[in-house]
Tab-separated table of C-alpha atoms and ligand atoms in Angstrom:
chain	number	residue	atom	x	y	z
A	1	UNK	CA	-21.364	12.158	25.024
A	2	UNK	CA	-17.867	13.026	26.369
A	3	UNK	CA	-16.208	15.437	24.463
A	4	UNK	CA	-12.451	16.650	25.144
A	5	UNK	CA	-11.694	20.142	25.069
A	6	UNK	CA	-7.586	20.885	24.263
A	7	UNK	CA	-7.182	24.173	23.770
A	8	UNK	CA	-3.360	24.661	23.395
A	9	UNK	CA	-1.253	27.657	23.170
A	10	UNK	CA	-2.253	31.166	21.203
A	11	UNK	CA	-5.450	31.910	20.106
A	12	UNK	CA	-6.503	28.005	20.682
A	13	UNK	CA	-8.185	29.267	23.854
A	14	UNK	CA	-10.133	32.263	22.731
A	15	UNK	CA	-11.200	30.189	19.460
A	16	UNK	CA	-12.317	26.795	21.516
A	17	UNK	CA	-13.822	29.007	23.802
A	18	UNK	CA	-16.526	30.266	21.082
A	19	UNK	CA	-17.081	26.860	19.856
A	20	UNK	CA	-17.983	25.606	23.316
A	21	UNK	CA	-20.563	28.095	23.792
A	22	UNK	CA	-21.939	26.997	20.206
A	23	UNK	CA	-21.944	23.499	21.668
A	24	UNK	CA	-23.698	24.482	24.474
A	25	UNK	CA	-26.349	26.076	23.152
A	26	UNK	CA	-27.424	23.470	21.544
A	27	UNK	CA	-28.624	21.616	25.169
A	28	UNK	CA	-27.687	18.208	23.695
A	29	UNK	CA	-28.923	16.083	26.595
A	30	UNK	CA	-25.503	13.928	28.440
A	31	UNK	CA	-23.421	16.291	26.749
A	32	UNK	CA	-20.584	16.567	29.219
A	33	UNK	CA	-16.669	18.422	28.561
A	34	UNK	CA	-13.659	17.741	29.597
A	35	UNK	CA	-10.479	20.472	29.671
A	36	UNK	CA	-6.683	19.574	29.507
A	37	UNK	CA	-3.864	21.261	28.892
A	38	UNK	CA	-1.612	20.606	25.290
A	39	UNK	CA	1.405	22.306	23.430
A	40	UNK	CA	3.144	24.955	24.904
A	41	UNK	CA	1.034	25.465	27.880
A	42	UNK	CA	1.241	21.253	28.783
A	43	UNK	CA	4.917	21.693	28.705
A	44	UNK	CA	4.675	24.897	30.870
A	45	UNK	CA	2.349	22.916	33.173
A	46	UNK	CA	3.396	19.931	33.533
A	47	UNK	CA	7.087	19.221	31.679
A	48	UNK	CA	5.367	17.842	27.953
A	49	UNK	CA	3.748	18.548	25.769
A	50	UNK	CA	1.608	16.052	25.635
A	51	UNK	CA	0.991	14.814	29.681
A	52	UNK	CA	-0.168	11.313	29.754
A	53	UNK	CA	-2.991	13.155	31.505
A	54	UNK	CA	-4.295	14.692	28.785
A	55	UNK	CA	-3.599	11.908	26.519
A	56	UNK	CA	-5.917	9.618	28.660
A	57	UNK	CA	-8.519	12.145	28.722
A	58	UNK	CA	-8.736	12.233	24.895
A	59	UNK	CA	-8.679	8.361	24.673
A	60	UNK	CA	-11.662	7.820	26.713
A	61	UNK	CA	-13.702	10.677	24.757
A	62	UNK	CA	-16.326	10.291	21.428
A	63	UNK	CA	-14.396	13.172	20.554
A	64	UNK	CA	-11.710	16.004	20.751
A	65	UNK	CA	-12.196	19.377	20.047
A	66	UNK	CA	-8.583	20.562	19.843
A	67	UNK	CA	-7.071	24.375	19.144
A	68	UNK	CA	-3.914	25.224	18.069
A	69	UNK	CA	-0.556	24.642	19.161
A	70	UNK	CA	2.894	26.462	18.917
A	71	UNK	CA	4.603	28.468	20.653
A	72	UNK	CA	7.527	30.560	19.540
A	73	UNK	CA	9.007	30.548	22.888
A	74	UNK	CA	9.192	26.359	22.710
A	75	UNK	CA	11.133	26.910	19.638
A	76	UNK	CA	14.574	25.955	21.205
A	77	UNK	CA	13.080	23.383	22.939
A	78	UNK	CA	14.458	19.638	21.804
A	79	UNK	CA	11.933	18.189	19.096
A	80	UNK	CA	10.297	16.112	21.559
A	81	UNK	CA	9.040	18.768	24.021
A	82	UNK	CA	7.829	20.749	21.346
A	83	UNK	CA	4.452	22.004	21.164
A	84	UNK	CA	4.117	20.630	17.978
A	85	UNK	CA	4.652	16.867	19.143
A	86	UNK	CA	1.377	16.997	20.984
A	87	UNK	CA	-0.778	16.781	17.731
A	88	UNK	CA	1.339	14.381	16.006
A	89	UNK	CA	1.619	12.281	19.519
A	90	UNK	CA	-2.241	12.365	19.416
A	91	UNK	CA	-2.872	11.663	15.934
A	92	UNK	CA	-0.470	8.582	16.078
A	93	UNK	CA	-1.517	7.088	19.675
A	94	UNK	CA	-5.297	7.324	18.980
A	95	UNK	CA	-4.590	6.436	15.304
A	96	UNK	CA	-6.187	8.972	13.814
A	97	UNK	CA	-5.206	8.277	10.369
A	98	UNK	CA	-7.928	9.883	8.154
A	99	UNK	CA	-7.860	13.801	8.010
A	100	UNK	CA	-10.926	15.223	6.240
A	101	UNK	CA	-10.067	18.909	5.502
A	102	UNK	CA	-12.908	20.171	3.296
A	103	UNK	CA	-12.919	23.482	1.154
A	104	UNK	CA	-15.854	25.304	-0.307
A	105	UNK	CA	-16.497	28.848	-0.812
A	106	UNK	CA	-19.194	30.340	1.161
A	107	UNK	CA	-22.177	32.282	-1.135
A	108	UNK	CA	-21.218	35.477	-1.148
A	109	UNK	CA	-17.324	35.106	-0.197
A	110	UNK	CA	-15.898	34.906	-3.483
A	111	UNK	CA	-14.211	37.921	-3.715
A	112	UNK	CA	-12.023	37.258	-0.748
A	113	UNK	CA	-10.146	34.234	-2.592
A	114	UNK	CA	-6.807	34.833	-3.696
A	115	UNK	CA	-8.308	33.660	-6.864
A	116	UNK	CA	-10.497	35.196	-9.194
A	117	UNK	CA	-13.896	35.188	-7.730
A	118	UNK	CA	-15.338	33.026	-10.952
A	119	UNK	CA	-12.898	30.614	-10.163
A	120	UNK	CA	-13.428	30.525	-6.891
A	121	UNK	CA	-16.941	30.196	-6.954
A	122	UNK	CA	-16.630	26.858	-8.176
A	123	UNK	CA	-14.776	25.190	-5.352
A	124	UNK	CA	-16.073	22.840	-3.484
A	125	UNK	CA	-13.580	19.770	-3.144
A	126	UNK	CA	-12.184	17.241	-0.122
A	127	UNK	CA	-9.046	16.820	0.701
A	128	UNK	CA	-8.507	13.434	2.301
A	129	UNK	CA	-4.935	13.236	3.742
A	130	UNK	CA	-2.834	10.142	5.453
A	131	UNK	CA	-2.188	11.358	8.606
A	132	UNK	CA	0.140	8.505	10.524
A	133	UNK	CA	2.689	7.763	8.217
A	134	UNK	CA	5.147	9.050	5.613
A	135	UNK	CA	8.589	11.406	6.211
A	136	UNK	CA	6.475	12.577	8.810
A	137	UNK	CA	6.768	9.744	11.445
A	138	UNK	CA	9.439	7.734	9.807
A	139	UNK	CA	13.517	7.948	11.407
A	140	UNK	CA	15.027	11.090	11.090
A	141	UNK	CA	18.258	12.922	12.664
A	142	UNK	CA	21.400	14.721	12.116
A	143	UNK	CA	24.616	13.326	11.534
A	144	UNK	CA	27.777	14.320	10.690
A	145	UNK	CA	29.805	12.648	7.146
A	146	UNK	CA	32.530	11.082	6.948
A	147	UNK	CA	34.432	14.198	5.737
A	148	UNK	CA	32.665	16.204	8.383
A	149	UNK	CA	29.578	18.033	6.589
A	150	UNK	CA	26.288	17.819	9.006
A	151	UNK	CA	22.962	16.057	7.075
A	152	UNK	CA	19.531	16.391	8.138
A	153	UNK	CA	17.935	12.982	6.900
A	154	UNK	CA	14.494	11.734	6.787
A	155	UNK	CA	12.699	8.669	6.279
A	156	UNK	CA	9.448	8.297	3.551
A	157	UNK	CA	7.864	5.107	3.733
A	158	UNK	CA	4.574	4.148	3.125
A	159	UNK	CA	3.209	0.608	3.622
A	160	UNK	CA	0.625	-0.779	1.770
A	161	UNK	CA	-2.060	-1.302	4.454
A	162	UNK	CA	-1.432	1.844	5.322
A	163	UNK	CA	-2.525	3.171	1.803
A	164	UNK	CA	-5.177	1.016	1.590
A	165	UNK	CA	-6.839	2.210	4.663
A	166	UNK	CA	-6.544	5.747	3.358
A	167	UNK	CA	-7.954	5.064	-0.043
A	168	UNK	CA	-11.024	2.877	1.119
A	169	UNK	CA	-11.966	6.215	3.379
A	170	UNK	CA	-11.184	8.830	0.152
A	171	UNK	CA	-13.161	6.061	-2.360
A	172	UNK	CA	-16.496	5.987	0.447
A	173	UNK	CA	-16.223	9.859	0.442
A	174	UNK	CA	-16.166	10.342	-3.106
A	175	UNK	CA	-19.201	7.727	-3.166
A	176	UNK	CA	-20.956	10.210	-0.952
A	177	UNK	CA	-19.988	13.206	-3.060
A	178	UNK	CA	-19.788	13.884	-6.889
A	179	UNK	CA	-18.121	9.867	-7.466
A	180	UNK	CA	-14.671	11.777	-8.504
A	181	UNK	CA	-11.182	10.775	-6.648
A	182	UNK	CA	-7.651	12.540	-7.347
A	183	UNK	CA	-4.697	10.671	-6.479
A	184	UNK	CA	-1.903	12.878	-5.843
A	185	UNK	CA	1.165	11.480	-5.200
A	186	UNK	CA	5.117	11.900	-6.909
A	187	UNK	CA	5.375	8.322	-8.813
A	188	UNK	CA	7.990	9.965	-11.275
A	189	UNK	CA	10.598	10.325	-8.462
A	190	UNK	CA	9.571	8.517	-5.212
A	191	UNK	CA	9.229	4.843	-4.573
A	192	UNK	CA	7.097	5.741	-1.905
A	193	UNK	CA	4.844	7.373	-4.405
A	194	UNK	CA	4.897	3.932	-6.501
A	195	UNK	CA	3.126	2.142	-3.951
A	196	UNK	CA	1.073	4.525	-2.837
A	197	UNK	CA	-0.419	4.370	-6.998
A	198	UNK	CA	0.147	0.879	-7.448
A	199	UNK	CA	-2.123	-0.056	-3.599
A	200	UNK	CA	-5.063	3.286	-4.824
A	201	UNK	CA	-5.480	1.513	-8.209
A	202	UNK	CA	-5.568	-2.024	-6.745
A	203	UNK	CA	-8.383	-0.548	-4.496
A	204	UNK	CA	-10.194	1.263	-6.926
A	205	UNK	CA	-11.650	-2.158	-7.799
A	206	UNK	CA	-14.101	-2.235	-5.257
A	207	UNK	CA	-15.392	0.728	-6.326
A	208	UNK	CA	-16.267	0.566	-10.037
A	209	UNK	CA	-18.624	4.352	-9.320
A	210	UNK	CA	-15.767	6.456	-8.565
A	211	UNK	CA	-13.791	8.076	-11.301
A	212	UNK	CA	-10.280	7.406	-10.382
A	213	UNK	CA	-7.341	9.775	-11.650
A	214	UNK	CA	-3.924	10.233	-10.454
A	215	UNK	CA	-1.813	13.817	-10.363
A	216	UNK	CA	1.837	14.521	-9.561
A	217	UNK	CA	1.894	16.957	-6.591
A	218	UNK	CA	3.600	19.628	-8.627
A	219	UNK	CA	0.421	19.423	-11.008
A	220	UNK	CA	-1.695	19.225	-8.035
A	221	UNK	CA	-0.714	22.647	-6.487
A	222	UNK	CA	-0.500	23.916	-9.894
A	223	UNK	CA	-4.354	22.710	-11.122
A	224	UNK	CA	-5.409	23.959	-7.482
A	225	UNK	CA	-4.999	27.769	-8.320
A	226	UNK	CA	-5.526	27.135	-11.734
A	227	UNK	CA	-8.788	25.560	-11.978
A	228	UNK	CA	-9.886	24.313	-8.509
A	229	UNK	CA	-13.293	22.957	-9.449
A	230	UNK	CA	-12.153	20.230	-11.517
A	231	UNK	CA	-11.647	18.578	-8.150
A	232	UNK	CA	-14.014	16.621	-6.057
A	233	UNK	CA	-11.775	14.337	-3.380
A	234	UNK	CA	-8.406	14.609	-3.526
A	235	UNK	CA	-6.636	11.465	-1.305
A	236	UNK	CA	-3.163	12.146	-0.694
A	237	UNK	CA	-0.368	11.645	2.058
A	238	UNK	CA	0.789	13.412	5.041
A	239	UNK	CA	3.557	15.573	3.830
A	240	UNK	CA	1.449	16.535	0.558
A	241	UNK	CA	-1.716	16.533	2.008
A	242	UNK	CA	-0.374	19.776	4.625
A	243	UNK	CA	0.761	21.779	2.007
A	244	UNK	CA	-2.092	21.492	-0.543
A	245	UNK	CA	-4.778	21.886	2.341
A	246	UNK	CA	-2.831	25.133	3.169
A	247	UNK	CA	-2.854	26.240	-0.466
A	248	UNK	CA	-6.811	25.303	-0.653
A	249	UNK	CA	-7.527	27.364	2.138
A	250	UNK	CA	-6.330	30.661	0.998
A	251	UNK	CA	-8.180	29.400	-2.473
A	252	UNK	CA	-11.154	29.632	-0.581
A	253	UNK	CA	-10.710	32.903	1.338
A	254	UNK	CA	-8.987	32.434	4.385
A	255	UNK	CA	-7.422	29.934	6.895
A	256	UNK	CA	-9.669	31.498	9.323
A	257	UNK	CA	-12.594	29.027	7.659
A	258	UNK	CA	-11.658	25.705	7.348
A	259	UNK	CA	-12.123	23.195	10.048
A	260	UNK	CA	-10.660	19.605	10.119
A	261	UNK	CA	-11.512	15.925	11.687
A	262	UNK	CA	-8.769	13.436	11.734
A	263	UNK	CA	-10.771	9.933	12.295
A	264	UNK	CA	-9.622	6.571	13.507
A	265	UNK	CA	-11.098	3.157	12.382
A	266	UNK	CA	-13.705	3.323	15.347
A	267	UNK	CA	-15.818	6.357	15.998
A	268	UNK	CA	-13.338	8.475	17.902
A	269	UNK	CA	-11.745	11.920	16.038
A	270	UNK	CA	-9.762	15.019	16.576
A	271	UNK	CA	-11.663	17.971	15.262
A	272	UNK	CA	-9.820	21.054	14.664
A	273	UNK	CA	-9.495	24.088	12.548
A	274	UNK	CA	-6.699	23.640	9.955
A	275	UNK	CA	-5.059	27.542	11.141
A	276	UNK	CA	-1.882	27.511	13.707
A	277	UNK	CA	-2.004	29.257	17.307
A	278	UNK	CA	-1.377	33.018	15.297
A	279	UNK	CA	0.923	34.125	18.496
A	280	UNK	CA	1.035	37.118	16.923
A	281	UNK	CA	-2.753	38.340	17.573
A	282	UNK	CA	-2.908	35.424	20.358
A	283	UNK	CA	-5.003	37.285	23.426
A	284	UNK	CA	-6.245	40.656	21.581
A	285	UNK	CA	-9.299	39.146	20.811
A	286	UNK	CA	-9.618	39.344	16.958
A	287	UNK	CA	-8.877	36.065	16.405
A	288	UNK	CA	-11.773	34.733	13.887
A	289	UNK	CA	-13.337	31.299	15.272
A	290	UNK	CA	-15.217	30.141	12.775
A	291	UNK	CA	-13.144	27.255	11.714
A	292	UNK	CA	-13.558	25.840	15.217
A	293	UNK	CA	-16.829	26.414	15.394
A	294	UNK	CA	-16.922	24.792	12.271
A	295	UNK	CA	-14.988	22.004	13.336
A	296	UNK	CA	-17.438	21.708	16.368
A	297	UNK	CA	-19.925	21.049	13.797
A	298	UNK	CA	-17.880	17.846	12.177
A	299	UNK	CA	-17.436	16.324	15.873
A	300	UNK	CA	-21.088	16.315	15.976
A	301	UNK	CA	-21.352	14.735	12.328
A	302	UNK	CA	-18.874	11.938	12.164
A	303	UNK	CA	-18.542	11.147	15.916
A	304	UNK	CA	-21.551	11.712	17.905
A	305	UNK	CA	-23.642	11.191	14.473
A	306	UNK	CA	-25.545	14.271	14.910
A	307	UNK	CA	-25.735	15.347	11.109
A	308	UNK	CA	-29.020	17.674	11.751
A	309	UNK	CA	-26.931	19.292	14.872
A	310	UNK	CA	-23.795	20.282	12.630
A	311	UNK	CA	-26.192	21.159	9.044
A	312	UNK	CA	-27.164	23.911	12.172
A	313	UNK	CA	-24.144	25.017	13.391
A	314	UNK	CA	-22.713	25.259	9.491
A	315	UNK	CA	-25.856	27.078	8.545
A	316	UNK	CA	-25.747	29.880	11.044
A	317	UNK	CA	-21.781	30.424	10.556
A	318	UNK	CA	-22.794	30.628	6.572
A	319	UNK	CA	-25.821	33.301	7.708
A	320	UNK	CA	-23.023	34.958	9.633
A	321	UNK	CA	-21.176	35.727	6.403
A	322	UNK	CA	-23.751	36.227	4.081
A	323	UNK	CA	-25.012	38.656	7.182
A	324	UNK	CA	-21.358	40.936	6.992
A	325	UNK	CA	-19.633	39.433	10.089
A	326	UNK	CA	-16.147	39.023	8.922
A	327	UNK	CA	-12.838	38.876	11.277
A	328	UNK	CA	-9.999	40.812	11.110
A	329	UNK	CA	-8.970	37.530	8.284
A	330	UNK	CA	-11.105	38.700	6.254
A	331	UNK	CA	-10.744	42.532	6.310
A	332	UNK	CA	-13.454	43.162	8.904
A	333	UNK	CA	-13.488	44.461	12.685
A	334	UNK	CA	-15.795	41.834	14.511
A	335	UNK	CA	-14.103	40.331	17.180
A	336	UNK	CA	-14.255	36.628	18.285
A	337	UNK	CA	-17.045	37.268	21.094
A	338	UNK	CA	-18.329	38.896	18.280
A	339	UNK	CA	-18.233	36.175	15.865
A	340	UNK	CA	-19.095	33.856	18.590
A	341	UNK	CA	-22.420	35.692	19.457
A	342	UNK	CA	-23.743	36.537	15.917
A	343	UNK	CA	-23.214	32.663	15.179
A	344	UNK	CA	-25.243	32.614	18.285
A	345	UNK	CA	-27.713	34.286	17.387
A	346	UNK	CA	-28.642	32.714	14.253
A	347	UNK	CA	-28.127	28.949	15.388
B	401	IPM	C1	-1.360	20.784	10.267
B	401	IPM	C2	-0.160	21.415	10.921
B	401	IPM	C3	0.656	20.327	11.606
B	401	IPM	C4	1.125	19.362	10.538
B	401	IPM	C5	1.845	20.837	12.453
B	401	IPM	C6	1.373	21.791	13.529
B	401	IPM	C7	2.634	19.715	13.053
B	401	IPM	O1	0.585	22.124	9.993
B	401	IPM	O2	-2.174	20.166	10.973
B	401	IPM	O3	-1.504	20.925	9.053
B	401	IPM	O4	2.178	19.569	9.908
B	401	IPM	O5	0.438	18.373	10.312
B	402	MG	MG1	-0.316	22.268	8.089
């Protein structure tokens, strides 16, 4: 069981840190890591942010337990050598396509919701998001018109095949939850919306158990703060699928919870929490690493197929918070050694 640790820049370090002691502890037997540099600190190191190093590293892992990158002093860097080009460079050269970002609201935590706490309560939904396509990796630059204005242009596309792949993986989870799938896509503006409704529906025939529904985005975000439990999976692409998962997160409490896996077709995934590297607290400390400790716990479930390992790790982060421990996130003074040890404690 290789697993690939890849820190990055901020608070990835002190956060990934926490969840390898979590790992650890559990003395899974061949459980061996591996460290490389990514982001801001790759680029530092060795002129990218993504060294071919590291990139190798993560290929021939079961899994990679990734941080955070960004880095405020890359910002003037050309696009390429940004930190932010290491996570899309891995997520499109291992083909990690699927991106699982579940929200639920922990017993006890409904108060810290930006919602009110019975509405809340009742959220427990999936949101399944395309992660290798759309305006995200299609052309884009700046060029100047004819008459002398600059434009900033960007290519959506989405090919069938590549929906399909992405609804088969939202329909299965659905099966394995409450059978309910929400489409969300903008088919009253965007052709690339069209096909992305016209390929879920064609799908939706081979699964005849799943209630199928489609949502304009606008709706989406709207329904999300509105009335959140309505939803059970949500399936939806890349550029939509960031912005709702942010909005679901501060539904449930805070971004300092929610942990990630972005899978490929075979067994190999990125696991990591959905929060950014937080420069500003980067280093003091404070930083809450639950959601990588959480996302430790979905390595162990969808790549190494240790289900009774991460139901353990989940358990004693929920005993955590029913127990008080709350980062500075979530209005409390426990630090992430802190956090780290009483998740420790009760694993
Ligand atoms: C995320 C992040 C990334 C994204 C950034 C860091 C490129 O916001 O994982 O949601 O936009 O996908
Ligand atoms: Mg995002």
């Amino acid at each position: 069981m290789k697993i690939a640790v890849l820190a990055g820049d901020g608070i990835g370090p002190e956060v990934t840190r926490e969840a390898v002691r979590v790992l650890e502890a559990l003395g899974l037997p061949g459980l061996t890591l591996s460290y490389a540099d990514v982001g801001g600190v790759a680029y530092r190191n060795h002129g990218h942010p993504l060294p071919p190093e590291t990139l190798e590293i993560a290929r021939n892992s079961d899994g990679i337990l990734f941080g955070a990158v960004g880095d405020p002093a890359c910002d003037n860097l050309e696009r390429q050598l940004r930190p932010e080009q290491a996570i899309l460079g891995l997520r499109k050269e291992l083909g990690l396509f699927a991106n699982l970002r579940p929200a639920k609201v922990f017993a006890g935590m409904e108060d810290f919701s930006a919602l009110r706490p019975e509405v809340a309560g009742a959220i427990d939904l999936l949101i399944v998001r395309e992660l290798n396509g759309d305006v995200y990796f299609g052309e884009k630059g700046i060029r100047t018109l004819p008459d002398g204005r600059r434009q900033g242009w960007d290519m959506m596309a989405y090919a069938e095949d590549e929906v399909r792949r992405i609804a088969h993986v939202a329909f299965k989870a659905a099966q394995g939850r409450k059978g309910k799938l929400c489409s969300v896509d903008k088919a009253n503006v965007l052709e690339t919306s069209q096909v992305w409704r016209d390929v879920v529906c064609e799908v939706a025939a081979d699964y005849p158990d799943v209630e199928l529904s489609h949502m304009y985005v606008d709706n989406a975000a709207m329904q999300l703060v509105r009335s959140p439990g309505q939803f059970d999976v949500v399936v939806t692409g890349n550029l939509f699928g960031d912005i709702l998962s942010d909005q679901a997160s501060m539904c449930v409490g805070s971004i300092g919870l929610l942990a990630s896996a972005s899978l490929s077709e075979g067994k190999l995934g990125l696991y990591e929490p959905i929060h950014g590297s937080a420069p500003d607290i980067a280093g003091k400390g404070v930083a809450n690493p639950m959601a990588t400790v959480l996302s430790a716990a979905m390595l162990l479930r969808h790549s190494l197929g240790l289900e009774d390992q991460a139901v353990r790790i989940e358990a004693a982060v929920a005993r955590a918070l029913g127990d008080g421990v709350r980062g500075g996130d979530l209005g409390g003074s426990h630090g992430t050694v802190q956090i780290g040890d009483a998740i420790l404690e009760r694993l």
